[in-house]
Amino acid sequence: MAAALEILFTASFWVAAVRIASPLIFATLGELICERAGVLNLGIEGIMVAGAFAGWFTVYSGGDLWTGVAVAALTGAAFGLLHGLLTVPLGLSQHVTGIGITLLATSLTYYTYRLALPEVTSPPKIEAFRPLEIPLLADMPLVGPALFAQTPFTYLAFAAAALVAWLLYRTPLGLALRAAGENPDALEAQGLSVTAIRMGAVAAGSALMAVGGAFLTMSAFNSFFFEMVNGRGWVCIALVVFGSWRPGKALLGAILFGAFDAYQVRLQGVVGDAVPYQVFLMLPYVLSILALVAVSRRASYPKALMVPYRKGER
Amino acid sequence: MGQAAPVVLRLEGVTKRFGPLTANDAISFELRRGEVVALLGENGAGKTTLMSILFGHYLADAGRVEVEGRPLPPGDTRAALAAGLAMVHQHFTLADSMSVLENIALGTQPLWAPRLDRGRALARIREMSADFGLEVDPAARIADLSVGERQRVEILKALYREARVLILDEPTAVLTPQESEALFATLRRLVARGLAIIFISHKLGEVMAVSDRVLVLRAGRLVGERATADTDRHALAELMVGAEIPRPDIGPAQPGPMLVEMKGVTAGGLGPVDLALRGGEITGIAGVSGNGQAALAEVLSGTLAPQAGTLAIEGRAAGAWSPRAALAAGIARVPEDRHGVGVIGDMSVTENLVAEAYRAPAFSRRGWMKRPATRDFARRVIRDYEVKCPGPEAPARLLSGGNMQKLILGRALDGEPRIILASQPTRGLDVGAVAYVHARLLEARARGAAVLLISEDLDEIMALSDRIHVISRGRLSPPSARGELSIREIGARMAGLGFDHAA
Amino acid sequence: MRLEPRIASPAQTILYPVAAFAATFAFAALLVLLAGVSPLGVFRLVFLGAAGSQFALLETLTRATPLIFTGLAVTVAFRAKLWNIGAEAQLYIGAVVTVVLGTGAVAAPSWALVPLIALAAMLAGGLLLLGPALLKTRFGVDEVVTTLLLNFIVLLFVSLLLEGPLKDPMGLGWPQSQRVVAEAQWPRLVQGKRLHMGFAVAILAALAVWLMLARSVLGYEMRAVGHNAAAARFAGIPVNRVLALTALISGGLAALGGVAEVSGLKGNLTLDLSPGFGYTGIVVAMLALLHPLGVVASAIFVAGIFVGADAMSRAVGVPSYIAEVMTATALLTMGTAIVFTRYRIRWR
């Protein structure tokens, strides 16, 4: 039992927790932006796959790392625009379209991968982001390595959380975005376009999801392989609910989740073969469901979430 | 009214067709600075369509609009707002979970500004509130405001944008008579400052009280224009309706046995209330919307179980309470939200008509529907209740509001139920359909049914009810008999006066 | 841009879906061009691979079998607006029950064992979906997320079983189960070919689902709940009970697909039993516009694309993932086509 507790006091555990949380932070923020504007985006899983590939492939083809991040974001935005076009002006079912986007983004990615690298058996590696220690701060116990000895990509995740929070609550655009998700009529009555705001939000949110995917291939690992997103997108949808559609809480939720995931991996080492490893791998998904059960009753979701808006129909 | 006042809004030949229906037929008029023009017409006369065209929600098929001499581009809400038009809709366009300030500031600052300037917005709202006597706390959440306060926020939104033409769509529908008076005072202050106001209504009394000029719309056409001072209610009524629709002749009630008795019932914002419904009587519930009517209707519908108190139907205490239990107890229900709750739009008229009775042996056997029987039933109800529809297999969403209501009435009333709940049964219907609904309710009364009529239309309540309760903040006033109280006295009760010592 | 409701002419109701398929093929052609191959040649190879010979046709029908089951599962659920994205997991649970009961644990003649396994599997699959359905009705938990997450949990559970209690001792260390006994196997429909009884059962299931939805009281209730739950509740339809029954039926159908794959085709359970049949079932159901009989046709179409693309990919260097791209594209273009039949698009 003591060994199981000691894990919590190792720096490597907290470093891993924050690393695991980073892609989830991006993608959760992305989903949060979409949902705050009133659009559920189940394309998240596939968009993360596409982003993971796009970022990695850009670097593999000779681009620099930040270019890779930008290309991933653009790829995500493109899929987001498609999801937005189908669900916002055309008003298709957000559930079905989202699943369709996930299937499309995933299969297109795999197709492109096979087309670009027909011969390879093991995925090629790239020179990924390296940890960047922030002097002095990184020397603090536990917190130091966890928060200040990560890759620049992780710092970007935290910056993104702050930026999204600022955007939502401190800018006219954020006000419009929230209104789009609460009462689109209010937005339209003030002369703003619900279609434009929602499409923009879905594109921007999808870009963040793709960047989250790119984190996997460019910072957490250094190559692209199939099934690497592995349900992380769906976990992020749960995290949005868990975080009550607030960026700060979502950030916290992602880190908690990362900590839990890092912990179960280390716990496997402690427990050994007594419990099958699959049980540990299941825990994050089970945890997501439990978290949903815990908060869903009193969740105050955006009022117009999943309600298509058609002009003139009241 | 100064003749010299400049024209701020001019409509010329505005026409809008929806398929075979002409909602607006070559409408032309002018609005001058500093005047209140009432746009009078029955539901469905085309008032809201006309305003929707002004604001670019619809595109006119013909005609043009000018604001202060400049043509207004069609289909462009932003341009209408920029030109100085502002509208307070019947259903407020406010985001409930956001603050007053946020709702007012929405869309007024450059979208890409890095920061929402709350300080500036706050200062202006404070200043305008004081100027026009529109008091409201800018930091309050909309959800926490009363209906009257929300309307103030809507007016502030318009003023904040420096609107020069303010359009109010049925603004008093949600207000008590006293709140309406306050609104009229505000409107007078606004026109004194040079605004021009279009006041949309179908209520003659308030049109006479507030306007300088009246435009009357009927079936999409502008059928008359009168200076308010030169006309009277009677003349306007005739213009509005065309031929005078005879008011139903209501004989004296013949009270029957007690069919429903609520004692100390509380449920979701309602109560505790006592309510007794007798056969052969229409009991009216008057009140401003959002005062517990919905919960009261839900309790009687069976969709909401009382949290406390007792509910007895024909002398027997209701057991486990559900829609099915309510139906089994013989309660016919006409719900408030026709589209959302009354019908299933994507299912056929037939399937909608049997929705409450499909488990009866007449319509199903051992888990299988009897399709011929349901269709025969549907054909009969369609005939008996004059439901205009392409056929029993047509999806219900294709029906007009009036015919949808006839479908619901047919479903509810066909078995000659003893107890009838009618919640806002004529809201949004045209004159003919309103008369039809009233006739059916009176018919049920005549055959001894107990009718509970919940309506925000005070005229309707006063005309039909044998006894009237006023509902306010979830509480019911003691009943008053037909003609016992004046409209002012009922209005005072709607504002919550006289409840405490009564309860 | 705005949409105005309309009733499309018969020509339009055919034209738009055809245009959707045309767009799908056009997009696929573009991708094939990227591979430096002639699209027409590729489509020809796909068609020949799917329907060019008796072997190809039977192979397509074999592949269509699990897709009919998952497609029906999705159809039933979506009709009641229960967003079951977990057919994948329910299918695996059906397969697990099959190998638990069918590898010797229960000794019974074929006429008893086959139905027993099928019923047990359907129950298990139904119960697996009942969980999310109850979480939805009791706690307001969105079933999309829970059913999606359950896919991962169940796959890990299967992995656990295949490396533990269900592991085939003779499997040379591979994570696979023992083969089901002869009495548990489903017979072949064509002697010496892979097409098995599962296909016939799938057709029967489609008929049964169609009858249920169109004619039964439960089907009526399910459609009412799906179209407008508030109105259904108001009219006295027991919404929560209907959703629970929907879950049992939907999950059961998907599980039956798992039984068919193991007992009819593969013989044992492995971790790659399903290459995403559950997810593809969503495409199948939506292409069929949630019509149970249409599901049969659309499953055969989708299966044909997969089987044909496999064959084509072996012949020319176009990755077989083109099949997944095409089905996903078809899902989106078909959805768009349906909007166009129901609404007129007005630009300003």
mmCIF file of C-alpha atoms in Angstrom, chain A residues 146-284:
data_model
loop_
_atom_site.group_PDB
_atom_site.id
_atom_site.type_symbol
_atom_site.label_atom_id
_atom_site.label_comp_id
_atom_site.label_asym_id
_atom_site.label_seq_id
_atom_site.Cartn_x
_atom_site.Cartn_y
_atom_site.Cartn_z
ATOM 1 C CA ALA A 146 5.669 18.862 -13.586
ATOM 2 C CA LEU A 147 4.891 22.359 -14.771
ATOM 3 C CA PHE A 148 8.179 23.949 -15.751
ATOM 4 C CA ALA A 149 10.255 21.191 -17.324
ATOM 5 C CA GLN A 150 7.850 20.215 -20.078
ATOM 6 C CA THR A 151 8.056 20.709 -23.827
ATOM 7 C CA PRO A 152 7.044 24.070 -25.308
ATOM 8 C CA PHE A 153 4.000 22.251 -26.708
ATOM 9 C CA THR A 154 2.725 21.671 -23.154
ATOM 10 C CA TYR A 155 3.259 25.316 -22.292
ATOM 11 C CA LEU A 156 1.166 26.102 -25.343
ATOM 12 C CA ALA A 157 -1.644 23.972 -23.909
ATOM 13 C CA PHE A 158 -1.727 26.049 -20.741
ATOM 14 C CA ALA A 159 -1.532 29.239 -22.754
ATOM 15 C CA ALA A 160 -4.441 28.000 -24.851
ATOM 16 C CA ALA A 161 -6.539 27.433 -21.744
ATOM 17 C CA ALA A 162 -5.881 30.981 -20.557
ATOM 18 C CA LEU A 163 -6.556 32.339 -24.020
ATOM 19 C CA VAL A 164 -9.844 30.481 -24.387
ATOM 20 C CA ALA A 165 -10.973 31.664 -20.957
ATOM 21 C CA TRP A 166 -10.088 35.239 -21.872
ATOM 22 C CA LEU A 167 -11.821 34.935 -25.202
ATOM 23 C CA LEU A 168 -15.029 33.528 -23.746
ATOM 24 C CA TYR A 169 -15.468 35.876 -20.836
ATOM 25 C CA ARG A 170 -13.590 39.045 -21.688
ATOM 26 C CA THR A 171 -14.114 39.753 -25.365
ATOM 27 C CA PRO A 172 -17.085 40.792 -27.525
ATOM 28 C CA LEU A 173 -16.463 37.725 -29.670
ATOM 29 C CA GLY A 174 -16.684 35.424 -26.673
ATOM 30 C CA LEU A 175 -19.901 37.110 -25.621
ATOM 31 C CA ALA A 176 -21.344 36.474 -29.071
ATOM 32 C CA LEU A 177 -20.122 32.878 -29.019
ATOM 33 C CA ARG A 178 -21.777 32.176 -25.678
ATOM 34 C CA ALA A 179 -24.985 33.834 -26.834
ATOM 35 C CA ALA A 180 -24.988 31.570 -29.903
ATOM 36 C CA GLY A 181 -25.066 28.599 -27.577
ATOM 37 C CA GLU A 182 -27.590 30.056 -25.156
ATOM 38 C CA ASN A 183 -30.146 31.807 -27.345
ATOM 39 C CA PRO A 184 -29.325 32.278 -31.024
ATOM 40 C CA ASP A 185 -32.319 34.594 -31.390
ATOM 41 C CA ALA A 186 -30.608 37.042 -29.044
ATOM 42 C CA LEU A 187 -27.591 37.048 -31.329
ATOM 43 C CA GLU A 188 -29.548 37.405 -34.522
ATOM 44 C CA ALA A 189 -31.707 40.186 -33.038
ATOM 45 C CA GLN A 190 -28.538 42.173 -32.396
ATOM 46 C CA GLY A 191 -27.518 41.843 -36.009
ATOM 47 C CA LEU A 192 -24.922 39.125 -35.624
ATOM 48 C CA SER A 193 -24.937 35.993 -37.739
ATOM 49 C CA VAL A 194 -25.522 32.791 -35.819
ATOM 50 C CA THR A 195 -24.261 30.835 -38.804
ATOM 51 C CA ALA A 196 -20.988 32.733 -38.976
ATOM 52 C CA ILE A 197 -20.345 32.579 -35.228
ATOM 53 C CA ARG A 198 -21.122 28.883 -34.975
ATOM 54 C CA MET A 199 -19.143 27.938 -38.063
ATOM 55 C CA GLY A 200 -16.213 29.992 -36.850
ATOM 56 C CA ALA A 201 -16.403 28.389 -33.423
ATOM 57 C CA VAL A 202 -16.519 24.878 -34.857
ATOM 58 C CA ALA A 203 -13.582 25.596 -37.158
ATOM 59 C CA ALA A 204 -11.508 27.114 -34.347
ATOM 60 C CA GLY A 205 -12.462 24.372 -31.901
ATOM 61 C CA SER A 206 -11.602 21.701 -34.441
ATOM 62 C CA ALA A 207 -8.228 23.341 -35.013
ATOM 63 C CA LEU A 208 -7.535 22.964 -31.291
ATOM 64 C CA MET A 209 -8.589 19.308 -31.405
ATOM 65 C CA ALA A 210 -6.177 18.664 -34.248
ATOM 66 C CA VAL A 211 -3.393 20.411 -32.345
ATOM 67 C CA GLY A 212 -4.191 18.080 -29.452
ATOM 68 C CA GLY A 213 -3.753 15.184 -31.833
ATOM 69 C CA ALA A 214 -0.484 16.610 -33.079
ATOM 70 C CA PHE A 215 0.801 16.700 -29.516
ATOM 71 C CA LEU A 216 0.712 12.903 -29.540
ATOM 72 C CA THR A 217 3.003 12.561 -32.547
ATOM 73 C CA MET A 218 5.189 15.591 -31.938
ATOM 74 C CA SER A 219 5.671 15.789 -28.214
ATOM 75 C CA ALA A 220 4.342 12.746 -26.350
ATOM 76 C CA PHE A 221 5.766 10.360 -28.954
ATOM 77 C CA ASN A 222 7.745 10.950 -32.092
ATOM 78 C CA SER A 223 5.951 8.995 -34.769
ATOM 79 C CA PHE A 224 2.527 8.268 -36.117
ATOM 80 C CA PHE A 225 0.822 4.931 -35.769
ATOM 81 C CA PHE A 226 -2.733 3.691 -36.243
ATOM 82 C CA GLU A 227 -5.163 3.707 -33.333
ATOM 83 C CA MET A 228 -2.924 6.097 -31.434
ATOM 84 C CA VAL A 229 -5.737 8.469 -30.449
ATOM 85 C CA ASN A 230 -7.546 5.488 -28.982
ATOM 86 C CA GLY A 231 -10.701 7.099 -27.625
ATOM 87 C CA ARG A 232 -9.036 10.219 -26.241
ATOM 88 C CA GLY A 233 -11.508 12.329 -28.200
ATOM 89 C CA TRP A 234 -14.456 10.666 -26.525
ATOM 90 C CA VAL A 235 -12.811 11.169 -23.154
ATOM 91 C CA CYS A 236 -12.561 14.873 -23.950
ATOM 92 C CA ILE A 237 -16.296 15.051 -24.589
ATOM 93 C CA ALA A 238 -16.801 13.647 -21.116
ATOM 94 C CA LEU A 239 -14.271 16.175 -19.772
ATOM 95 C CA VAL A 240 -16.257 19.071 -21.223
ATOM 96 C CA VAL A 241 -19.334 17.951 -19.305
ATOM 97 C CA PHE A 242 -17.225 17.274 -16.231
ATOM 98 C CA GLY A 243 -15.781 20.772 -16.507
ATOM 99 C CA SER A 244 -19.268 22.328 -16.712
ATOM 100 C CA TRP A 245 -18.336 23.955 -20.039
ATOM 101 C CA ARG A 246 -15.777 26.182 -18.269
ATOM 102 C CA PRO A 247 -12.184 26.367 -19.510
ATOM 103 C CA GLY A 248 -10.650 26.481 -16.039
ATOM 104 C CA LYS A 249 -12.551 23.482 -14.768
ATOM 105 C CA ALA A 250 -11.906 21.637 -18.022
ATOM 106 C CA LEU A 251 -8.168 22.255 -17.610
ATOM 107 C CA LEU A 252 -8.348 20.930 -14.085
ATOM 108 C CA GLY A 253 -10.365 17.936 -15.233
ATOM 109 C CA ALA A 254 -7.818 17.122 -17.938
ATOM 110 C CA ILE A 255 -4.958 17.265 -15.440
ATOM 111 C CA LEU A 256 -6.869 15.080 -12.983
ATOM 112 C CA PHE A 257 -7.487 12.637 -15.758
ATOM 113 C CA GLY A 258 -3.829 12.743 -16.766
ATOM 114 C CA ALA A 259 -2.818 12.117 -13.172
ATOM 115 C CA PHE A 260 -5.162 9.184 -12.959
ATOM 116 C CA ASP A 261 -3.860 7.711 -16.181
ATOM 117 C CA ALA A 262 -0.244 8.170 -15.123
ATOM 118 C CA TYR A 263 -1.086 6.654 -11.777
ATOM 119 C CA GLN A 264 -2.705 3.526 -13.175
ATOM 120 C CA VAL A 265 0.347 2.878 -15.355
ATOM 121 C CA ARG A 266 2.621 3.099 -12.321
ATOM 122 C CA LEU A 267 0.250 1.123 -10.184
ATOM 123 C CA GLN A 268 0.518 -1.739 -12.648
ATOM 124 C CA GLY A 269 4.213 -1.850 -11.815
ATOM 125 C CA VAL A 270 3.454 -2.035 -8.127
ATOM 126 C CA VAL A 271 0.628 -4.541 -8.304
ATOM 127 C CA GLY A 272 2.327 -6.719 -10.863
ATOM 128 C CA ASP A 273 0.523 -9.609 -12.461
ATOM 129 C CA ALA A 274 -2.063 -10.004 -9.715
ATOM 130 C CA VAL A 275 -4.490 -7.877 -11.698
ATOM 131 C CA PRO A 276 -4.602 -8.105 -15.498
ATOM 132 C CA TYR A 277 -3.175 -5.015 -17.172
ATOM 133 C CA GLN A 278 -6.401 -4.554 -19.150
ATOM 134 C CA VAL A 279 -8.193 -3.653 -15.949
ATOM 135 C CA PHE A 280 -5.864 -0.699 -15.505
ATOM 136 C CA LEU A 281 -6.273 0.345 -19.108
ATOM 137 C CA MET A 282 -10.042 0.284 -18.665
ATOM 138 C CA LEU A 283 -9.942 2.532 -15.634
ATOM 139 C CA PRO A 284 -9.675 5.865 -17.505
#
